[in-house]
Amino acid sequence: MSNFTVVLKRELASYFATPLAYVFIVIFLMLTGVFTFFLGGFFENGQADLWAFFNFHPWLYLFLVPALSMRLWSEERKSGTIELLMTLPISLRDMVVGKFLAAWLFTGIALLLTFPLWMTVNYLGDPDNGAIMAGYLGSWMMSGAFLSIGSCISAATKNQVIAFILTAVVCFLFVMSGFNLVQEWFTGWALDWVVDAIAALSFLTHFNAIAKGVLDLRDVLYFIVIIIGWLVATGIVLDMKKAD
Amino acid sequence: MITVDKLTKQFGPFTAVDDLSFTVNPGEVLGFLGPNGAGKSTTMKMITGFLAPSSGQVTVYGHNTLDDSLKAREIMGYLPEGAPSYGDMTPLKFLRFIAEVRGFRGKELTRRVQTVVDALQLTSVLNQTIDTLSKGFKRRVGLAQAIIHDPKVLVLDEPTDGLDPNQKHEVRKLIQNLSKDKIVIISTHILEEVTAVCTRAMIIAGGKLLVDDTPQALEARSRFHGAIRLTLTHAGGALEQLQALDGVKSVESSGNGLSLIIFPETGASLFLPINDLLQKNNWEVHEFHVEKGKLDDVFRAITSGGDINE
């Protein structure tokens, strides 16, 4: 067992050692319920799918994931444990990946706990379970992208509130860039490829594609690249200003 | 062995550590002394590889703390300033985590944890979260994690800060027992600690190395070194007779002239001549002892740039 699993284990256990995990999961489940049934019109749609459920995930993640990611490094900085951690024989990569994976697995657990919805839709009708699987995968990939952004921003500050707000803002930009509103604002004066690039950068574009059940390797790859990119940035930020 | 070579650390325009060079050999217990902000902690952070030096380098048993950082970290145990640890963990879980990171598994891991728990008397708080522990216990948990892998090099930043006198004594004993073939570097404000555990003391101020000597030699720099403290019941002519003795440099008196401090000329020993004088005159003596020297004075004189004999 390498050191990154040791870090991962400690980190994941620390979620459950405090009320954080339970609060997060309960709120997440409540909100997904509210969004799906009230705002999403799950029943009114009359379709046996979970589109009403997945559709709101980007917005849900927008404020729930920063709450999870803000403590990743800020807390280590604040309490000084970063000095302890970084003088233990663990490579920087193991630390960054271990912590990130712990948070990512945690959102995965929260996501899996929405299984009653999946059971409901299967009870009510005959949904395309492949598409639902894809939806879950897409949602999880997207939460990873949110978390990797949060990890990097958390590494830059010892103030968790700042980490929360900045992460929410950056994630918001990543979500919004695929919105028609933003697209229209650029269309007309910006070059076509710029507009396309901005749209292509959006979480929404790629998430919607996957959530509709079209599991294109490029969409998955997009999230993987985003995650790796932000994690590398996390490592660079930590290395540059670990003692500040 | 640890080699520190022309170590410099700048934070913007501020130079925290300025061209520091020294080596430490196994078996040595090196005490860093210095006022707050002298660069002690910064130096320790560079030795443990947490901070990258602005220039110069540190090698720990041949491993450069920058290029070969993981290897260097493996053989070091470190108690950072303030003994940080994960507050939501219990000491048991925390120590098991550290032991696992240090590469121990299974029975060996349990044995290691048990050893340090016994050594630092943590049994009573093993399953309480660290957040709820007293300062003394937190410090001991920090020490426990630093020695869990029996490291060749132990770097302790203010290890006894926040401990009560009994705990301080225990920790000092622990350090003394550890240090036979190890390198121990400790920083402290408490000067008596240096005399108690260190074989070598370095005084640092303004990032510069001012003195590198044994604690005994440092004490000897004090003007009180070898001075005799004497308290009599009657003063009758004692002051004059003492001043006239061979080897006496000066006599200071206080408390109606009954309390006397007799300073020797450099190298002179006053114990026997004064003892003879006391017996000859049959003076009644309340107190009579030889001062070893006050490290406080030496420290103050050196770090404030003053003269020790002032």
XYZ file of C-alpha atoms in Angstrom:
554
model
C 0.000 0.000 0.000
C 1.558 3.228 -1.067
C 1.455 6.430 0.898
C -1.256 7.952 -1.202
C -3.749 5.379 0.062
C -2.651 6.158 3.630
C -3.404 9.832 3.011
C -6.672 8.952 1.295
C -7.772 6.748 4.177
C -6.992 9.371 6.801
C -8.732 12.075 4.837
C -11.847 10.051 4.144
C -12.025 8.977 7.786
C -11.743 12.609 8.852
C -14.950 13.435 6.973
C -16.795 10.896 9.043
C -15.031 11.819 12.283
C -16.838 15.164 12.229
C -20.494 15.970 11.491
C -19.337 17.276 8.097
C -20.011 14.040 6.248
C -23.471 13.567 7.669
C -24.522 17.188 7.202
C -23.260 17.154 3.643
C -24.961 13.916 2.715
C -28.287 14.820 4.321
C -28.369 18.259 2.682
C -27.302 16.798 -0.636
C -30.048 14.196 -0.576
C -32.678 16.687 0.532
C -31.749 19.186 -2.137
C -31.590 16.616 -4.919
C -35.079 15.576 -3.835
C -36.385 19.116 -3.827
C -34.849 19.911 -7.193
C -36.009 16.721 -8.807
C -39.605 16.694 -7.637
C -40.495 20.367 -7.293
C -38.298 22.334 -9.658
C -37.540 19.550 -12.095
C -41.150 18.378 -12.409
C -40.162 14.718 -12.197
C -43.756 13.487 -12.224
C -45.136 16.111 -14.571
C -42.638 15.133 -17.239
C -44.214 11.741 -17.347
C -40.975 10.197 -18.549
C -39.159 7.323 -16.991
C -35.748 8.962 -16.797
C -33.669 10.907 -14.288
C -33.137 14.002 -16.398
C -34.998 16.118 -13.854
C -32.535 14.809 -11.272
C -29.281 15.276 -13.161
C -30.276 18.600 -14.698
C -29.759 20.441 -11.421
C -26.499 18.868 -10.396
C -24.249 21.612 -11.767
C -26.122 24.176 -9.653
C -26.139 21.965 -6.609
C -22.419 21.339 -6.892
C -21.821 25.021 -7.298
C -22.227 25.634 -3.596
C -21.943 22.164 -2.073
C -18.629 21.140 -3.590
C -16.755 24.318 -2.575
C -17.964 23.636 0.966
C -16.272 20.265 0.729
C -13.117 21.372 -1.035
C -12.445 24.524 0.969
C -10.983 22.590 3.858
C -8.725 20.331 1.772
C -5.619 22.492 2.191
C -6.797 25.653 3.941
C -7.330 23.734 7.134
C -3.849 22.207 6.951
C -2.434 25.675 6.506
C -4.481 27.186 9.295
C -3.678 24.527 11.866
C -0.046 24.204 10.806
C -0.397 20.499 10.043
C 0.828 21.265 6.538
C 4.302 21.486 8.064
C 3.864 18.094 9.648
C 2.452 16.525 6.491
C 5.101 17.951 4.221
C 7.980 16.784 6.384
C 6.658 13.237 6.410
C 8.077 10.970 3.716
C 5.109 11.429 1.387
C 5.614 12.839 -2.081
C 3.682 15.955 -3.016
C 1.860 14.022 -5.718
C 0.671 11.396 -3.246
C -0.628 14.109 -0.930
C -2.473 16.036 -3.639
C -3.959 12.952 -5.271
C -4.749 11.253 -1.953
C -6.642 14.223 -0.608
C -8.454 14.860 -3.867
C -9.478 11.234 -4.268
C -10.803 11.145 -0.717
C -13.059 14.116 -1.455
C -14.040 12.666 -4.820
C -14.895 9.288 -3.345
C -16.927 11.099 -0.752
C -19.046 12.864 -3.375
C -19.324 9.479 -5.054
C -20.764 8.038 -1.848
C -23.237 10.924 -1.586
C -24.225 10.355 -5.197
C -24.708 6.621 -4.706
C -26.995 7.311 -1.785
C -29.507 8.812 -4.200
C -30.244 5.248 -5.344
C -33.874 5.395 -4.111
C -34.550 7.735 -7.018
C -33.203 5.187 -9.424
C -35.352 2.523 -7.773
C -38.391 4.814 -7.976
C -37.983 5.457 -11.651
C -37.515 1.748 -12.274
C -40.631 1.004 -10.261
C -42.679 3.582 -12.119
C -41.566 2.801 -15.600
C -38.996 1.227 -17.808
C -36.084 3.663 -17.999
C -32.917 3.339 -20.024
C -30.640 2.237 -17.202
C -27.590 2.659 -19.400
C -28.412 6.323 -19.785
C -28.905 6.640 -16.041
C -25.526 5.008 -15.440
C -23.998 7.484 -17.838
C -25.758 10.291 -15.989
C -24.274 9.172 -12.698
C -20.837 8.852 -14.237
C -21.113 12.304 -15.810
C -22.277 13.842 -12.572
C -19.427 12.234 -10.671
C -16.860 13.337 -13.252
C -18.211 16.865 -13.005
C -18.020 16.841 -9.213
C -14.375 15.805 -9.616
C -13.737 18.792 -11.853
C -15.359 21.109 -9.277
C -13.281 19.512 -6.531
C -10.004 19.844 -8.407
C -10.654 23.560 -8.851
C -11.509 23.773 -5.157
C -8.357 21.878 -4.237
C -6.169 24.347 -6.077
C -7.851 27.404 -4.594
C -7.853 25.893 -1.130
C -4.107 25.333 -1.470
C -3.598 29.029 -2.032
C -5.196 30.363 1.134
C -5.482 29.557 4.808
C -8.878 31.197 4.951
C -11.644 28.694 4.289
C -14.267 31.349 3.572
C -12.121 32.881 0.859
C -11.477 29.425 -0.551
C -15.220 28.764 -0.611
C -16.174 31.988 -2.366
C -13.374 31.907 -4.939
C -14.060 28.278 -5.754
C -17.754 28.978 -6.197
C -16.979 31.900 -8.514
C -14.478 30.001 -10.654
C -16.799 27.010 -10.872
C -19.655 29.344 -11.775
C -17.616 30.696 -14.684
C -16.878 27.175 -15.849
C -20.557 26.292 -15.735
C -21.846 29.524 -17.204
C -19.536 29.592 -20.198
C -21.774 27.025 -21.874
C -24.965 28.935 -21.279
C -26.809 30.496 -24.205
C -26.789 33.822 -22.416
C -23.019 33.915 -22.334
C -22.739 32.465 -25.804
C -24.980 35.151 -27.291
C -22.983 37.816 -25.609
C -19.875 36.636 -27.437
C -21.524 35.794 -30.747
C -21.328 38.534 -33.332
C -18.167 40.249 -32.309
C -15.847 37.452 -31.172
C -14.332 35.046 -33.657
C -16.246 31.833 -34.122
C -13.483 29.672 -32.757
C -13.346 31.792 -29.614
C -17.062 31.286 -29.064
C -16.643 27.587 -29.697
C -13.686 27.396 -27.355
C -15.608 29.098 -24.566
C -18.542 26.764 -25.069
C -16.224 23.790 -25.224
C -14.693 24.793 -21.916
C -18.017 24.633 -20.134
C -18.861 21.918 -17.667
C -22.442 22.192 -18.802
C -21.778 21.313 -22.436
C -19.940 18.150 -21.510
C -22.098 17.196 -18.601
C -25.327 17.567 -20.561
C -23.908 15.396 -23.307
C -23.085 12.620 -20.869
C -26.225 13.060 -18.781
C -28.395 12.582 -21.853
C -26.853 9.176 -22.116
C -24.398 9.877 -24.888
C -21.186 8.611 -23.400
C -18.657 10.228 -25.694
C -15.081 9.506 -24.767
C -14.218 13.130 -25.506
C -16.549 14.396 -22.802
C -15.074 12.026 -20.244
C -11.601 12.960 -21.389
C -12.482 16.618 -20.986
C -13.241 16.154 -17.293
C -10.146 14.018 -16.779
C -7.970 16.679 -18.368
C -9.601 19.398 -16.254
C -9.036 17.371 -13.081
C -5.417 16.558 -13.864
C -4.737 20.151 -14.875
C -6.096 21.625 -11.663
C -4.360 19.010 -9.538
C -1.036 19.815 -11.153
C -1.797 23.462 -10.418
C -2.519 22.482 -6.799
C 0.910 20.892 -6.549
C 2.587 23.954 -8.012
C 0.740 26.315 -5.667
C 1.640 24.186 -2.654
C 5.263 23.926 -3.628
C 5.504 27.657 -4.213
C 3.871 28.915 -1.091
C 3.644 26.113 1.398
C 5.110 28.128 4.229
C 3.121 31.329 3.826
C 25.650 13.720 10.233
C 24.071 16.994 9.213
C 25.906 19.556 7.168
C 24.514 23.037 6.893
C 26.343 24.987 4.245
C 26.011 28.759 3.802
C 22.300 28.566 4.508
C 20.392 31.761 3.759
C 16.682 32.442 3.725
C 15.112 35.658 2.620
C 11.463 36.617 2.898
C 11.199 39.551 0.542
C 13.668 42.146 1.772
C 13.926 40.492 5.185
C 16.797 38.101 5.805
C 15.634 35.515 8.327
C 18.703 33.306 8.170
C 21.992 34.770 7.103
C 24.836 32.596 5.796
C 24.666 29.894 8.443
C 27.181 27.042 8.303
C 27.759 24.243 10.768
C 27.868 20.466 11.076
C 26.295 18.230 13.671
C 27.628 14.761 14.446
C 25.808 11.717 15.816
C 25.565 11.768 19.596
C 25.321 15.525 19.739
C 22.359 17.316 21.229
C 22.414 20.741 19.711
C 20.423 23.510 21.322
C 19.368 26.525 19.302
C 19.075 29.593 21.456
C 18.000 33.006 20.413
C 15.419 35.704 20.878
C 12.069 35.498 19.112
C 12.453 36.025 15.394
C 16.123 35.074 15.475
C 15.706 32.526 12.709
C 15.694 29.364 14.830
C 12.434 27.996 13.467
C 13.272 29.042 9.916
C 16.572 27.168 10.170
C 14.778 24.093 11.464
C 12.237 24.308 8.670
C 15.062 24.298 6.156
C 16.836 21.390 7.857
C 13.636 19.336 7.686
C 13.107 20.338 4.068
C 9.826 22.162 4.637
C 11.290 25.438 3.433
C 13.604 25.739 0.475
C 16.637 27.887 1.267
C 17.208 31.055 -0.761
C 20.785 29.904 -1.106
C 23.052 27.327 0.459
C 22.093 23.765 1.260
C 21.485 21.194 3.949
C 22.513 17.562 3.722
C 21.298 14.971 6.190
C 23.419 11.814 6.145
C 24.326 12.612 2.569
C 20.773 13.347 1.443
C 20.199 16.852 0.178
C 16.953 18.151 1.667
C 15.907 19.588 -1.692
C 16.923 17.056 -4.350
C 16.730 13.975 -2.180
C 14.021 15.208 0.108
C 12.058 11.990 0.645
C 15.148 10.045 1.727
C 16.119 12.839 4.099
C 12.607 13.000 5.530
C 12.606 9.244 6.151
C 15.454 9.431 8.637
C 14.196 12.544 10.381
C 11.607 13.057 13.077
C 10.241 16.548 13.412
C 8.156 18.351 15.961
C 7.105 21.616 14.321
C 6.587 24.770 16.337
C 3.335 24.597 18.294
C 3.137 20.804 17.830
C 0.413 20.796 15.154
C -1.654 17.650 14.768
C -5.027 16.685 13.330
C -7.494 17.889 15.932
C -10.381 15.671 14.887
C -8.327 12.500 15.276
C -7.622 10.644 18.480
C -3.952 10.217 19.499
C -4.251 6.515 18.726
C -5.522 7.064 15.180
C -3.093 9.898 14.625
C -0.090 7.857 15.741
C -1.223 4.895 13.689
C -1.483 7.176 10.669
C 2.036 8.500 11.213
C 3.379 4.979 11.749
C 1.730 3.849 8.534
C 3.225 6.759 6.610
C 6.573 5.788 8.116
C 6.143 2.389 6.507
C 5.135 0.195 9.455
C 2.407 -2.394 9.075
C 0.615 -4.970 11.180
C 2.179 -6.072 14.459
C 5.221 -3.860 14.062
C 2.952 -0.826 13.664
C 1.045 -1.664 16.830
C 4.289 -2.246 18.709
C 5.746 1.097 17.589
C 2.619 2.975 18.604
C 2.559 1.223 21.967
C 6.218 2.069 22.599
C 5.756 5.808 22.124
C 2.448 5.803 23.971
C 4.246 4.297 26.952
C 7.246 6.569 26.644
C 5.094 9.686 26.663
C 2.363 8.405 28.987
C -0.492 8.922 26.584
C -2.532 5.864 27.583
C -5.177 7.853 29.451
C -6.072 10.032 26.465
C -5.662 7.566 23.608
C -9.288 7.665 22.524
C -10.058 11.309 23.127
C -9.938 13.664 20.154
C -6.748 15.727 20.084
C -8.765 18.960 20.016
C -9.965 18.281 23.532
C -6.518 17.591 24.986
C -4.538 19.962 27.180
C -1.552 21.782 25.776
C 0.816 19.412 27.527
C -0.808 16.325 26.048
C -0.874 17.863 22.575
C 2.842 18.524 22.850
C 3.458 14.954 23.942
C 1.412 13.605 21.036
C 3.605 15.759 18.771
C 6.732 14.320 20.361
C 5.379 10.798 20.073
C 4.865 11.127 16.320
C 8.379 12.525 15.931
C 10.101 9.544 17.571
C 7.786 6.756 16.409
C 10.206 5.490 13.747
C 13.265 5.802 15.997
C 14.803 8.401 13.676
C 18.506 9.043 13.287
C 17.828 12.753 13.352
C 15.375 14.431 15.646
C 14.437 18.058 15.163
C 12.327 19.513 17.958
C 11.063 23.068 17.880
C 10.398 24.085 21.484
C 9.615 20.575 22.719
C 8.826 21.515 26.325
C 6.768 24.622 25.687
C 3.519 24.380 27.621
C 4.572 21.448 29.778
C 4.520 21.540 33.553
C 7.814 21.044 35.450
C 7.255 17.309 35.884
C 6.467 16.822 32.230
C 9.454 18.943 31.261
C 11.629 16.688 33.353
C 10.162 13.584 31.675
C 10.706 14.982 28.197
C 14.275 15.969 28.986
C 14.947 12.509 30.314
C 13.453 11.087 27.138
C 15.691 13.243 24.971
C 18.755 12.289 27.004
C 17.936 8.599 26.667
C 17.392 8.927 22.950
C 20.451 10.795 22.099
C 23.274 8.262 22.432
C 23.839 7.723 18.729
C 21.411 10.215 17.282
C 21.486 13.785 16.232
C 19.071 15.885 18.218
C 18.447 19.515 17.409
C 16.192 21.417 19.753
C 15.254 25.050 19.938
C 14.212 26.618 23.165
C 13.696 29.820 25.080
C 14.320 28.058 28.336
C 17.975 28.383 29.103
C 18.105 25.821 31.890
C 17.010 23.296 29.280
C 20.219 23.840 27.378
C 22.316 23.030 30.419
C 20.058 20.098 31.204
C 20.051 18.270 27.857
C 22.384 19.829 25.309
C 25.977 18.946 24.600
C 26.332 21.963 22.392
C 24.639 25.318 22.272
C 24.321 27.763 19.429
C 23.112 31.284 19.965
C 21.452 32.790 16.933
C 20.230 36.338 16.576
C 19.215 38.215 13.462
C 19.752 35.039 11.464
C 23.441 34.962 12.295
C 25.363 32.456 14.340
C 26.844 34.347 17.288
C 28.173 31.609 19.527
C 28.763 27.883 19.091
C 30.029 26.294 22.283
C 29.258 23.852 25.081
C 26.703 25.033 27.643
C 29.412 24.898 30.315
C 31.709 27.149 28.328
C 28.818 29.521 27.801
C 28.200 29.680 31.516
C 31.841 30.388 32.075
C 31.420 33.557 30.064
C 29.147 34.914 32.720
C 30.614 37.387 35.172
C 28.938 35.278 37.851
C 31.009 32.247 36.892
C 32.997 31.236 39.981
C 31.575 34.065 42.045
C 30.738 33.290 45.666
C 27.424 34.156 47.204
C 27.672 34.689 50.922
C 25.118 35.731 53.516
C 26.304 36.561 57.046
C 24.476 37.360 60.264
C 26.901 40.163 61.233
C 28.637 42.411 58.788
C 31.431 43.620 61.072
C 34.355 44.364 58.774
C 33.677 41.421 56.482
C 33.436 43.550 53.347
C 36.891 45.080 53.807
C 38.574 41.795 54.651
C 37.016 40.084 51.647
C 38.047 42.876 49.325
C 41.607 42.525 50.566
C 41.778 38.819 49.724
C 44.033 37.662 46.887
C 42.115 36.912 43.668
C 39.091 39.001 44.553
C 38.130 41.386 41.809
C 35.199 43.071 43.465
C 32.561 42.593 46.129
C 28.953 43.633 45.805
C 26.742 43.844 48.820
C 23.063 44.237 49.420
C 20.634 43.795 52.341
C 22.467 45.964 54.939
C 25.744 44.606 53.753
C 24.867 41.077 54.887
C 24.407 39.564 51.431
C 27.602 39.576 49.473
C 28.635 38.484 46.022
C 32.370 38.138 45.658
C 33.675 38.182 42.094
C 37.001 36.473 41.352
C 39.797 37.650 39.112
C 39.778 35.687 35.863
C 40.728 32.086 36.578
C 40.980 32.505 40.346
C 39.176 30.130 42.689
C 37.830 31.786 45.808
C 36.208 28.901 47.616
C 39.150 27.877 49.839
C 40.477 31.362 50.741
C 37.012 32.564 51.706
C 36.299 29.410 53.625
C 39.537 29.935 55.593
C 38.589 33.538 56.257
C 35.159 32.533 57.541
C 36.634 29.997 59.957
C 39.395 32.351 61.140
C 36.907 35.099 62.024
C 34.260 32.689 63.201
C 31.548 34.494 61.219
C 28.129 32.964 61.324
C 27.108 32.000 57.800
C 23.569 31.719 56.434
C 24.427 30.972 52.852
C 27.619 30.090 51.058
C 27.806 28.796 47.538
C 29.716 29.013 44.316
C 27.847 30.421 41.309
C 28.181 28.462 38.081
C 27.325 31.432 35.979
C 24.025 32.689 34.711
C 23.216 31.635 31.200
C 20.534 34.309 31.160
C 23.142 37.034 31.485
C 25.344 35.537 28.818
C 22.384 35.137 26.528
C 21.238 38.702 27.045
C 24.703 40.108 26.627
C 25.372 38.191 23.429
C 22.033 38.702 21.737
C 21.781 42.384 22.544
C 25.332 42.968 21.395
C 26.461 44.132 24.825
C 29.449 43.209 26.917
C 29.192 40.184 29.196
C 31.025 42.009 31.944
C 28.626 44.913 32.017
